[in-house]
XYZ file of C-alpha atoms in Angstrom:
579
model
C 9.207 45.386 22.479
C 9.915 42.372 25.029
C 7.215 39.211 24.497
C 5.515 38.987 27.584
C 5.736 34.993 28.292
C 2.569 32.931 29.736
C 3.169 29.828 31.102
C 0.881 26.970 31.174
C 0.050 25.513 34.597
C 1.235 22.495 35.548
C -1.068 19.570 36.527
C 0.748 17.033 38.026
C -2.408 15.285 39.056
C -3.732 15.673 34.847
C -0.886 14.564 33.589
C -0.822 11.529 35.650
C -4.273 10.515 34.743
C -3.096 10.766 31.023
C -0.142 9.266 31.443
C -1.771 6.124 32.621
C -5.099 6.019 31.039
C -3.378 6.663 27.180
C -0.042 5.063 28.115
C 2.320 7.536 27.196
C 5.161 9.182 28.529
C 4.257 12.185 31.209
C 6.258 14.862 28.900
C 3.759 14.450 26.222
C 0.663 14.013 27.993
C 1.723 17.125 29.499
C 2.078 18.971 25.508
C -1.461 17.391 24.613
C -3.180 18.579 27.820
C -1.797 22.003 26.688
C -3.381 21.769 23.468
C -7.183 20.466 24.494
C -6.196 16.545 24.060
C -7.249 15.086 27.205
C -9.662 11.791 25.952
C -7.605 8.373 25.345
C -9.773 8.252 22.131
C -8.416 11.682 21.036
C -4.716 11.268 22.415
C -4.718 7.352 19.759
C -5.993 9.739 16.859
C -3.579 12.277 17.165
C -0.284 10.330 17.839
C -1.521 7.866 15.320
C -3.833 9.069 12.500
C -4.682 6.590 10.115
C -6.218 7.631 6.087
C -9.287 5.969 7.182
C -9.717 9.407 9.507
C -10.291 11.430 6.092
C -13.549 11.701 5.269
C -15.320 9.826 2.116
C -15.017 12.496 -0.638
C -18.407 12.351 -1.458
C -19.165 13.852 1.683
C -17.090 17.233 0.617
C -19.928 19.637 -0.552
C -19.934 19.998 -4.278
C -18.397 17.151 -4.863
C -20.712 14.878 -6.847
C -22.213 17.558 -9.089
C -18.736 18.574 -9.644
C -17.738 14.852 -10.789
C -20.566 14.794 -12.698
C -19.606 18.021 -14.760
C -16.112 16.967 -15.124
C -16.755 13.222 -15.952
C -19.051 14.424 -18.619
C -16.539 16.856 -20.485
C -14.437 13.611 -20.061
C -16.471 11.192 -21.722
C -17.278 13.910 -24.571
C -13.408 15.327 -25.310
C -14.563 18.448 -24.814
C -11.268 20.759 -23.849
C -10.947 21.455 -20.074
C -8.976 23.873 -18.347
C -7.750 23.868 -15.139
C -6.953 27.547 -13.243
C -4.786 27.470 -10.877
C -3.423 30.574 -8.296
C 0.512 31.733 -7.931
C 1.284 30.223 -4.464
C 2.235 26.903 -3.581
C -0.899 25.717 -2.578
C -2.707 26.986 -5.782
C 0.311 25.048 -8.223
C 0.239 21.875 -6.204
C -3.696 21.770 -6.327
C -3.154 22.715 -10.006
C -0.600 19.582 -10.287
C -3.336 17.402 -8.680
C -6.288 17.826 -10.898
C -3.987 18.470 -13.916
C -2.598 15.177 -13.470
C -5.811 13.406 -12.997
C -7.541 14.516 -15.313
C -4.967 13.523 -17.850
C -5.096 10.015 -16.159
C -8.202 9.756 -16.833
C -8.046 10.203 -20.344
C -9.008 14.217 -21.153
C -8.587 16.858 -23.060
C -7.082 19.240 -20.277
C -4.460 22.224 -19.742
C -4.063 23.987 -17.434
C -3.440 28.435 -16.567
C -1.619 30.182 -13.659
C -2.089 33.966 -13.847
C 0.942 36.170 -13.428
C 0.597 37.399 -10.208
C 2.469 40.598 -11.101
C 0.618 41.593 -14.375
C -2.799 39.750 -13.527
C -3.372 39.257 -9.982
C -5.175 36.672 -8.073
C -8.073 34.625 -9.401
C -9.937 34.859 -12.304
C -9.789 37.818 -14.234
C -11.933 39.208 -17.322
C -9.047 38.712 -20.274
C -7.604 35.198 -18.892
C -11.428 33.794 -19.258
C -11.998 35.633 -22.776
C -8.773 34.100 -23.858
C -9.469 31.064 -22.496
C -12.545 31.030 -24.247
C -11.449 31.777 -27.514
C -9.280 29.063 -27.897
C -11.949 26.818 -27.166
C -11.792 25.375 -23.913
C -15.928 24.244 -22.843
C -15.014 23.472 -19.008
C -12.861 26.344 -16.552
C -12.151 24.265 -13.311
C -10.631 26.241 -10.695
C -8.246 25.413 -7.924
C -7.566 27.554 -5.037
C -9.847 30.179 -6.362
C -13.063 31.822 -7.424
C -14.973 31.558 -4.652
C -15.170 35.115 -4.579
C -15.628 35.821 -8.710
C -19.545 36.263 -8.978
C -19.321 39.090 -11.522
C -16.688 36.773 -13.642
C -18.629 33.910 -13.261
C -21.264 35.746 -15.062
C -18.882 36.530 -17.549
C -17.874 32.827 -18.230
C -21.551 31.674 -18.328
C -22.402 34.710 -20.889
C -19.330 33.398 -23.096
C -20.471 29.324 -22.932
C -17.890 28.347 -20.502
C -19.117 25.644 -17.727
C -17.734 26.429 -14.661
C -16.312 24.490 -11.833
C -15.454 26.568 -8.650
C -13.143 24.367 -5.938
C -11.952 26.936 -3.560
C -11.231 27.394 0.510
C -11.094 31.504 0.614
C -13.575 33.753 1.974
C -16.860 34.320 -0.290
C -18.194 37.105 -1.689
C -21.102 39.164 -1.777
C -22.445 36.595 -3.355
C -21.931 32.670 -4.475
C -21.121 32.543 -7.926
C -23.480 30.882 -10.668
C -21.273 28.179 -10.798
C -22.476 24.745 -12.409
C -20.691 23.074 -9.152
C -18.832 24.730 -6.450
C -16.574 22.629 -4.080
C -16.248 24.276 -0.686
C -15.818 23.121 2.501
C -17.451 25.964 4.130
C -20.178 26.322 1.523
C -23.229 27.701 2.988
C -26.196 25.489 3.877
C -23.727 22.298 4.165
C -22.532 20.900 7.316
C -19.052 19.269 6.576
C -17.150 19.316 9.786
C -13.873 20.512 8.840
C -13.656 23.596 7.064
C -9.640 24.516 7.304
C -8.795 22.397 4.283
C -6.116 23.975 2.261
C -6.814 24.511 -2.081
C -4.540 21.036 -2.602
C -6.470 19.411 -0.218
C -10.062 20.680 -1.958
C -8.067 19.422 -5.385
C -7.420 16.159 -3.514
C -10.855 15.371 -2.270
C -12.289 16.193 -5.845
C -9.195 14.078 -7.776
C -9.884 11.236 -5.143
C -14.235 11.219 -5.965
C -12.401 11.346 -9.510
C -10.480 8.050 -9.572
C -13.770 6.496 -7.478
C -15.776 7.588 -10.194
C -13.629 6.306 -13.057
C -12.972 3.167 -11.137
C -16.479 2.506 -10.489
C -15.712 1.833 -7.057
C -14.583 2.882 -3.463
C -11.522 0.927 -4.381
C -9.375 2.434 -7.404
C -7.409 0.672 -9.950
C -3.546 -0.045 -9.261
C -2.852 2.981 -11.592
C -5.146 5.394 -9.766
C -3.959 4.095 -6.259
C -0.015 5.121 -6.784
C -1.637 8.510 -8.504
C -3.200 9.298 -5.527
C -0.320 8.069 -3.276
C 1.548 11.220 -5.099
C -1.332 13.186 -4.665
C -1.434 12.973 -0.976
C 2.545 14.012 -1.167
C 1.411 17.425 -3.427
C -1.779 18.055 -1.130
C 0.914 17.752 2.037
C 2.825 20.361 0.514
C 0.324 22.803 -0.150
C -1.278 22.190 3.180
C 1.778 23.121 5.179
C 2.905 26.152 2.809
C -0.886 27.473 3.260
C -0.270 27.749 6.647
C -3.295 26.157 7.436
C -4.073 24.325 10.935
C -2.228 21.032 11.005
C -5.215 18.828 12.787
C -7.927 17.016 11.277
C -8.002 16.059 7.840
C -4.808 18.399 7.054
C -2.701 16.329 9.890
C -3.553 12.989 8.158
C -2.792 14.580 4.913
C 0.368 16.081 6.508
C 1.110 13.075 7.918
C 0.898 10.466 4.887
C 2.064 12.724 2.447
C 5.596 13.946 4.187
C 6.191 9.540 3.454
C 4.492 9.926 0.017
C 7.062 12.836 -0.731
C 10.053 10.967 -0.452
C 8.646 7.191 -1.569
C 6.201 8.494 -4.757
C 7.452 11.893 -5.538
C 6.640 13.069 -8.936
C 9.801 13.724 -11.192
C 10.002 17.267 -10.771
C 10.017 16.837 -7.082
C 12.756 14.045 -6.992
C 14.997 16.984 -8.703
C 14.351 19.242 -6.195
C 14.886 17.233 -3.262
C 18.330 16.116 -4.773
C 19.029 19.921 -4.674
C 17.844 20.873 -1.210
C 19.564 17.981 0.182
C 16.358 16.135 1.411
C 16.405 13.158 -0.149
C 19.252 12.206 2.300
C 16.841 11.966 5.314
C 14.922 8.846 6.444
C 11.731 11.288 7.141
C 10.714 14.314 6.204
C 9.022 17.086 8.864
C 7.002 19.820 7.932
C 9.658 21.930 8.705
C 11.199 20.992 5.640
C 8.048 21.856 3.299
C 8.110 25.259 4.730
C 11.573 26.193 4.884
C 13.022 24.298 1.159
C 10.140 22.857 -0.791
C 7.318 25.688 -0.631
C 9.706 28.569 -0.916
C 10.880 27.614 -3.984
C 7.843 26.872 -5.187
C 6.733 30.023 -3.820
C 9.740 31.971 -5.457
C 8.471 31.130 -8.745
C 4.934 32.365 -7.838
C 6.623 36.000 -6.517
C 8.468 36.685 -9.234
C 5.709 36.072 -12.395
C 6.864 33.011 -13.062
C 4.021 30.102 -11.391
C 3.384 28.275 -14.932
C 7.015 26.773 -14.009
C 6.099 25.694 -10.736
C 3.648 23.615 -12.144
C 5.069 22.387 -14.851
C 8.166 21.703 -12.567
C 5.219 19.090 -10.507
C 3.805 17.905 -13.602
C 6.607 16.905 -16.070
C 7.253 13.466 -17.078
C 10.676 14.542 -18.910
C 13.828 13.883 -17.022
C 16.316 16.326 -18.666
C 13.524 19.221 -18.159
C 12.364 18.014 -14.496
C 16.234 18.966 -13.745
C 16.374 21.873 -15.288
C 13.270 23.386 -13.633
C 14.844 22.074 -10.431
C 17.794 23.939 -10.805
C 16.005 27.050 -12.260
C 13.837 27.055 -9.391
C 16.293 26.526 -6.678
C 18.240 30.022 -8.256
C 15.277 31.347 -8.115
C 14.615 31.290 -4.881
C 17.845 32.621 -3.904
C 17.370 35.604 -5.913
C 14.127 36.025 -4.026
C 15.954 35.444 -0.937
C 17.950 38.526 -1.550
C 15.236 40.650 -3.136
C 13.596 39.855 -0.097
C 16.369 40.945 2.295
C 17.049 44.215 0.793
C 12.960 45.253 1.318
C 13.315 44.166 4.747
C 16.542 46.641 5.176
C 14.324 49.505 3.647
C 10.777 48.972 5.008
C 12.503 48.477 8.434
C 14.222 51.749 8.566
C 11.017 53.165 7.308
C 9.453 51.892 10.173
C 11.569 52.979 12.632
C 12.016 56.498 11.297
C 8.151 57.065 10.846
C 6.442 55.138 13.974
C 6.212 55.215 17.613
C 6.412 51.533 18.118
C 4.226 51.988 21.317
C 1.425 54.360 20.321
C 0.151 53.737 16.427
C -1.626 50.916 16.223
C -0.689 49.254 12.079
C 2.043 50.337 10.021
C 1.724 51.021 6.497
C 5.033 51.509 4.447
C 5.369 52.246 0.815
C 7.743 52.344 -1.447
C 8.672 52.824 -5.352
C 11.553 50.053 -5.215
C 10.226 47.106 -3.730
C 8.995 44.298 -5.525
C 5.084 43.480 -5.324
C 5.781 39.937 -5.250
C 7.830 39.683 -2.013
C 6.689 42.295 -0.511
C 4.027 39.807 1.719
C 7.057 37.688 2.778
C 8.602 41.155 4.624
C 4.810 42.193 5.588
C 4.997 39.145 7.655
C 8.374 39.577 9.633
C 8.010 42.848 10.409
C 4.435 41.897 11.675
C 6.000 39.118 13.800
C 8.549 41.670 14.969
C 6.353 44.855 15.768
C 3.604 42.754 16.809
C 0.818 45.135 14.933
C -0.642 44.675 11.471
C 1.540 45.602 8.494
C 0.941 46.625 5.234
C 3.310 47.254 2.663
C 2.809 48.964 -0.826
C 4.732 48.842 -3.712
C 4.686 51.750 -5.624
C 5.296 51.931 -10.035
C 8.107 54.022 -10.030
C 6.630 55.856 -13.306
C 3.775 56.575 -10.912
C 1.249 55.606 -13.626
C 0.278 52.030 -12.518
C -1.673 51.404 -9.291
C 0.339 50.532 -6.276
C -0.032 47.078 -5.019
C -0.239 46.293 -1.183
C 0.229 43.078 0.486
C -0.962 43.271 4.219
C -0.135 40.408 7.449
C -1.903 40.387 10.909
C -1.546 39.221 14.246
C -3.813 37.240 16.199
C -7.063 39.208 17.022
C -7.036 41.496 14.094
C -9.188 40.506 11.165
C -7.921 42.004 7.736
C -10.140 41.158 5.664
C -12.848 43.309 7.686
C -10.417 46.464 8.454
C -9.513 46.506 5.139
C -13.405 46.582 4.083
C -13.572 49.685 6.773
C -11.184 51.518 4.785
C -12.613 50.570 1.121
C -13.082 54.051 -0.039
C -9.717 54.637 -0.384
C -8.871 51.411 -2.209
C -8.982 50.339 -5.982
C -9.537 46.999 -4.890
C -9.039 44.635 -1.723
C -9.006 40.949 -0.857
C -8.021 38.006 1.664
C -8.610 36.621 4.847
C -8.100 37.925 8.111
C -4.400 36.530 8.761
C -3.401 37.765 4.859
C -4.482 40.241 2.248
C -3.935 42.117 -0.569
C -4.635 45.917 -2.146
C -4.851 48.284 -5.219
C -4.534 51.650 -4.368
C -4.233 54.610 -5.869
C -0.544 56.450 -4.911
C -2.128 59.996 -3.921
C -4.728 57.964 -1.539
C -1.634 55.935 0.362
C -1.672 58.816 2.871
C -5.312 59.005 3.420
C -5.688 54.994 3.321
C -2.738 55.158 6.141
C -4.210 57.337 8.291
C -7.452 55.452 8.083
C -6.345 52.453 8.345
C -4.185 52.836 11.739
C -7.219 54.940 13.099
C -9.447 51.907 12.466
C -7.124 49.765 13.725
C -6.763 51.445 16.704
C -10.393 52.076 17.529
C -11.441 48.118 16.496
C -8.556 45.986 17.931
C -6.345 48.235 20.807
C -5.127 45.188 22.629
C -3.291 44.091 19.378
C -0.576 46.919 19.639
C 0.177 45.626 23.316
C 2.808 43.866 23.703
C 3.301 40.126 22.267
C 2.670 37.126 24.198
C 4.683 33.909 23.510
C 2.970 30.754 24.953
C 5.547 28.220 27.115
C 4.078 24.939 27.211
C 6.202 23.800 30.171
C 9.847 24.658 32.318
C 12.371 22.465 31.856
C 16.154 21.899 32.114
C 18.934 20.779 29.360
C 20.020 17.927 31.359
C 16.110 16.932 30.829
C 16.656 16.911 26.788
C 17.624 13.575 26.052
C 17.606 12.340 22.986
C 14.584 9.779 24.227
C 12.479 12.481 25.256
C 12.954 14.735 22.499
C 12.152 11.375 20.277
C 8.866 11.340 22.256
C 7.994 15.064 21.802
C 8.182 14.245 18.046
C 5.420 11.918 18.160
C 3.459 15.006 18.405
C 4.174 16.086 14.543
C 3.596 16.778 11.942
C 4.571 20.618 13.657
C 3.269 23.789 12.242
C 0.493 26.323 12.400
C -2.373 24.578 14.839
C 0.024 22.514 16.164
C 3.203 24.052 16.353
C 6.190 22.721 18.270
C 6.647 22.804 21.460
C 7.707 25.503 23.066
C 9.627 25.416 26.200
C 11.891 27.896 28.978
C 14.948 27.075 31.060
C 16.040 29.096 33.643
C 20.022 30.115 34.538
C 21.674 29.547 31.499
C 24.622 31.060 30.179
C 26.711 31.453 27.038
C 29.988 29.321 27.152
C 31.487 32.300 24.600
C 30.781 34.912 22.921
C 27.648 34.164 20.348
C 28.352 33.863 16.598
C 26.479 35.599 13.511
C 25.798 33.032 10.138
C 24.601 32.655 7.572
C 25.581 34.810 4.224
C 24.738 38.196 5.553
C 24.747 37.337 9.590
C 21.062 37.391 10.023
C 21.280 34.133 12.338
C 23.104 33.463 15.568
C 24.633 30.624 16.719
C 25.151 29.707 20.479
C 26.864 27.645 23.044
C 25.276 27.103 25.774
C 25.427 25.928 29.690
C 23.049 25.293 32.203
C 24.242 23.514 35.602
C 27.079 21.445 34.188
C 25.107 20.718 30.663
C 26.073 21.686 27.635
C 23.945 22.581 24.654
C 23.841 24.215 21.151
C 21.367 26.896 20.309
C 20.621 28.282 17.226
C 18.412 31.472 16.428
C 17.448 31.800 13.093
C 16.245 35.129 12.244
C 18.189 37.220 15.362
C 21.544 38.371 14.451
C 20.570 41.539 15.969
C 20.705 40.163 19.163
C 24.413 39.586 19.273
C 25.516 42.507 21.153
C 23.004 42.598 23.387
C 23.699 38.913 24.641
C 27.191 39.779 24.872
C 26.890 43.003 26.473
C 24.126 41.254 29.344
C 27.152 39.113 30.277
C 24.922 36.765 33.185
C 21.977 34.140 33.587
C 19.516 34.245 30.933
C 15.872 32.920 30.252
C 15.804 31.049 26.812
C 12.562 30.347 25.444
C 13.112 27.339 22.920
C 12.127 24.397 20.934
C 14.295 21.349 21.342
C 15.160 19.824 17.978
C 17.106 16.777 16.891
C 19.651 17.700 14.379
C 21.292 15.325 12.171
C 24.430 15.618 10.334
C 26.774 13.384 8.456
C 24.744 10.557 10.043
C 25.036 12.035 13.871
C 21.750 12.935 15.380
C 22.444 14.959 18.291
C 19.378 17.325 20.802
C 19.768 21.265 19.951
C 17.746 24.180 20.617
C 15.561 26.803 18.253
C 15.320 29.972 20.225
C 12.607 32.053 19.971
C 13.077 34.188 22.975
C 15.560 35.531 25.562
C 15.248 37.357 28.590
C 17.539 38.857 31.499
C 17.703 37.402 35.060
């Protein structure tokens, strides 16, 4: 279904004002106009964030009684555990309080459920296990916001708890003996969008305060937490979570942290992906090599490596991991690509792509920890909510669903509409996940796309791609495309900009790459200048480019590629259209 572009105006008068009163260039007082940033005072904070923008720890609610509980199992030996969730976020806010906690002198471990036999969050045998081998403290990361009933549990069985979470709560808060949150009802903290690593960070940082008896924290502590701010970068950006505030700082500081105080494990890995050969790092490169190996681990049962990957001090096994992950995540990758195939040719055979609302797909073949990666694509590419279910081929187990929105549809609450038909249900509204029983997939469907239909009709219209501004290649210089990047870190909240040119046309015929074709690569002309495009994702649209054969409309993001030590202006399509 064609996007439906919306431009936003142009101000010439606005922009000059900005231009003049912030003293920087017109094209990016034009981007920050188009996201809200129109104050001098504003327009210095976001080009230039300093640490001293995040907030005192303290001030994070839960924090102090939380340092107090954890300081005290400190001082007394008594065996902590940190647990940790399957994602990137979850292992790198794992690898934070792991690691400071063993700085600081205690008795800690850590656990990482299997997301494909145990799920996410706490569960009932993981505590009673935990429990039996004595551990007195559970401190969660990432996590158990939503675990009243288990928090019962844990209390009944002499376990202190610690909850430091970011999800959605419950039906009720859990009778925690401190719960870090920075949503928590009844507190006022005035960010709430921090990811799990960043919770970890805040409560490592009151940590090293604490131990240090002072704002200011040892030498030791200092380069900890300078590694910290790397791990809670990562986990920020692979959360997905709005890059402004506290997470753009954190973003920010920690894409220089990764590459000047990465821990071992890390160092490895950015041998392998090729990083460590850049001067700076973008966020680009969290989400596209770091977190999805990280995140590979997580999919397919195997998280305890991912953290052990961030938290090794041995060189020979640091490698290893490395290179264990980084095949990992190429077996993912294909996993991954044959799911798409299937669930896509599902979706076309069973839907009208106009008229139902959601799609829900099942089947017996696909793997329950990718399926959320293909939920999201085919999300992004039918522009409706998608859930997919994978199904036990025996057809004794439950079948597990992983679900993805699109703005204006909350999952969390359609899901909730539809609860009779599920074993269980979780998430937020962007992301979810299901139990369900395999004779109530048909039922759930139908209920599911009815709700969605009745609840949230303008969401199966057609998809609207924001421009920030018209411009023209011979405009892309490699000094203004230097100045749009003062505007990163890039990602969700502040993504990159987006911008259209008008009359362009293909210099030949456009090329498939990558190992199976899936993205295209492009010459490009427009009045006498020359450009490279590249469109990662859109094979598919080979013939069609070809067979249009005049003038196009590209929507784009300009980029500055480097190779061998050449940095030359390219484009990211995201968008094409006919003239």
């Amino acid at each position: 279904m064609p996007k439906i572009w919306r431009k936003f105006p142009h101000d010439a008068a606005r922009i000059r004002d900005l231009e003049q009163s912030a003293r920087i260039p017109a094209v990016v007082a034009q981007l920050l106009i188009c996201r809200g940033i129109i104050d001098p005072r504003q327009v210095r904070e976001f080009l230039d964030p300093k640490l001293t923008q995040l907030r005192d720890p303290a001030e994070l609610p839960g924090i102090p009684n939380a340092v107090e509980e954890i300081m005290a199992a400190v001082a007394t030996q008594q065996p902590i555990v940190v647990y940790g969730d399957y994602d990137a976020d979850g292992m790198t806010a794992t690898a934070i309080l792991y690691d400071c906690l063993r700085l600081l002198g205690a008795v800690v471990s850590y656990y990482v459920p299997n997301r494909l036999d145990e799920g996410y969050g706490l569960n009932e045998d993981a505590i009673r296990q935990l429990a039996a081998r004595g551990t007195k403290l559970l401190v969660t990361v990432d996590c158990g916001i939503a675990s009243w009933e288990l928090a019962d549990t844990a209390r009944e069985l002499g376990l202190r708890l610690v909850i430091t979470d970011h999800h959605e709560f419950g039906q009720h808060l859990p009778a925690a003996h401190a719960i870090v949150h920075p949503r928590l009802p009844g507190s006022a903290y005035p960010f709430g969008e921090l990811c799990g690593a960043g919770v970890a960070f805040k409560l490592a940082w009151a940590l090293c305060q604490h131990a240090s008896q002072s704002k200011k924290v040892t030498e030791k502590l200092r380069h900890y937490l300078l590694q910290a701010v790397g791990l809670a970068a990562i986990g920020t950006v692979a959360d997905v979570v709005p890059l402004i505030d506290e997470n753009r700082v954190l973003v920010r500081y920690g894409l220089t942290s990764i590459l000047q105080y990465p821990v071992l494990g890390l160092e490895k890995l950015l041998s392998l992906t090729k990083l460590r050969q850049k001067q700076q790092l973008d966020a680009e490169d969290i989400g596209f090599n770091i977190a999805p190996r990280l995140n590979a681990a997580g999919r397919l049962g195997q998280a305890t490596l991912g953290v052990e990957l961030l938290t090794t001090t041995n060189p020979e096994r640091a490698a290893a991991l490395a290179e264990y992950l980084h095949d990992l995540n190429s077996s993912r990758d294909s996993i991954e690509r044959s799911i798409y195939l299937a669930a896509l040719k599902q979706a076309q055979e069973q839907y009208d792509p106009v008229g139902d609302a959601a799609l829900v797909l099942a089947g017996k073949e696909w793997h329950p920890g990718v399926i959320g990666i293909v939920a999201g694509k085919l999300a992004d590419k039918f522009h409706r909510p998608v859930v997919m279910i994978a199904l036990d081929e025996m057809g004794i187990k439950p079948g597990v669903g992983s679900a993805r929105s699109v703005p204006g549809v909350n999952l969390h609450h359609s899901l909730a509409a539809c609860a009779e038909y599920l074993l269980t249900h979780g998430g937020h509204a962007a992301a979810a996940g299901l139990k369900i029983d395999p004779a109530q997939v048909d039922n759930f469907r139908e209920a599911f796309v009815r709700q969605i239909a009745a609840e949230f009709a303008h969401a199966s219209g057609p998809a609207e791609l924001s421009i920030d501004a018209e411009t023209t290649f011979s405009a892309l210089t490699m000094k203004v495309v230097e100045q749009l990047e003062q505007l990163a870190p890039f990602g969700h909240g502040n993504t990159r900009p987006m911008l259209c040119a008008s009359d362009v046309e293909l210099i030949e015929p456009p090329k498939r790459m990558g190992g199976d074709g899936r993205h295209l690569s492009l010459r490009l002309v427009q009045h006498g200048t020359r450009i490279r495009g590249v469109a990662f994702g859109a094979g598919e649209w080979a013939e069609a480019l070809q067979a249009h054969g005049g003038p196009v409309q590209l929507a784009f993001r300009p980029v500055i590629n480097e190779f061998q030590g050449r940095r030359s202006v390219e484009i990211q399509i995201t968008d094409w259209q006919g003239q």
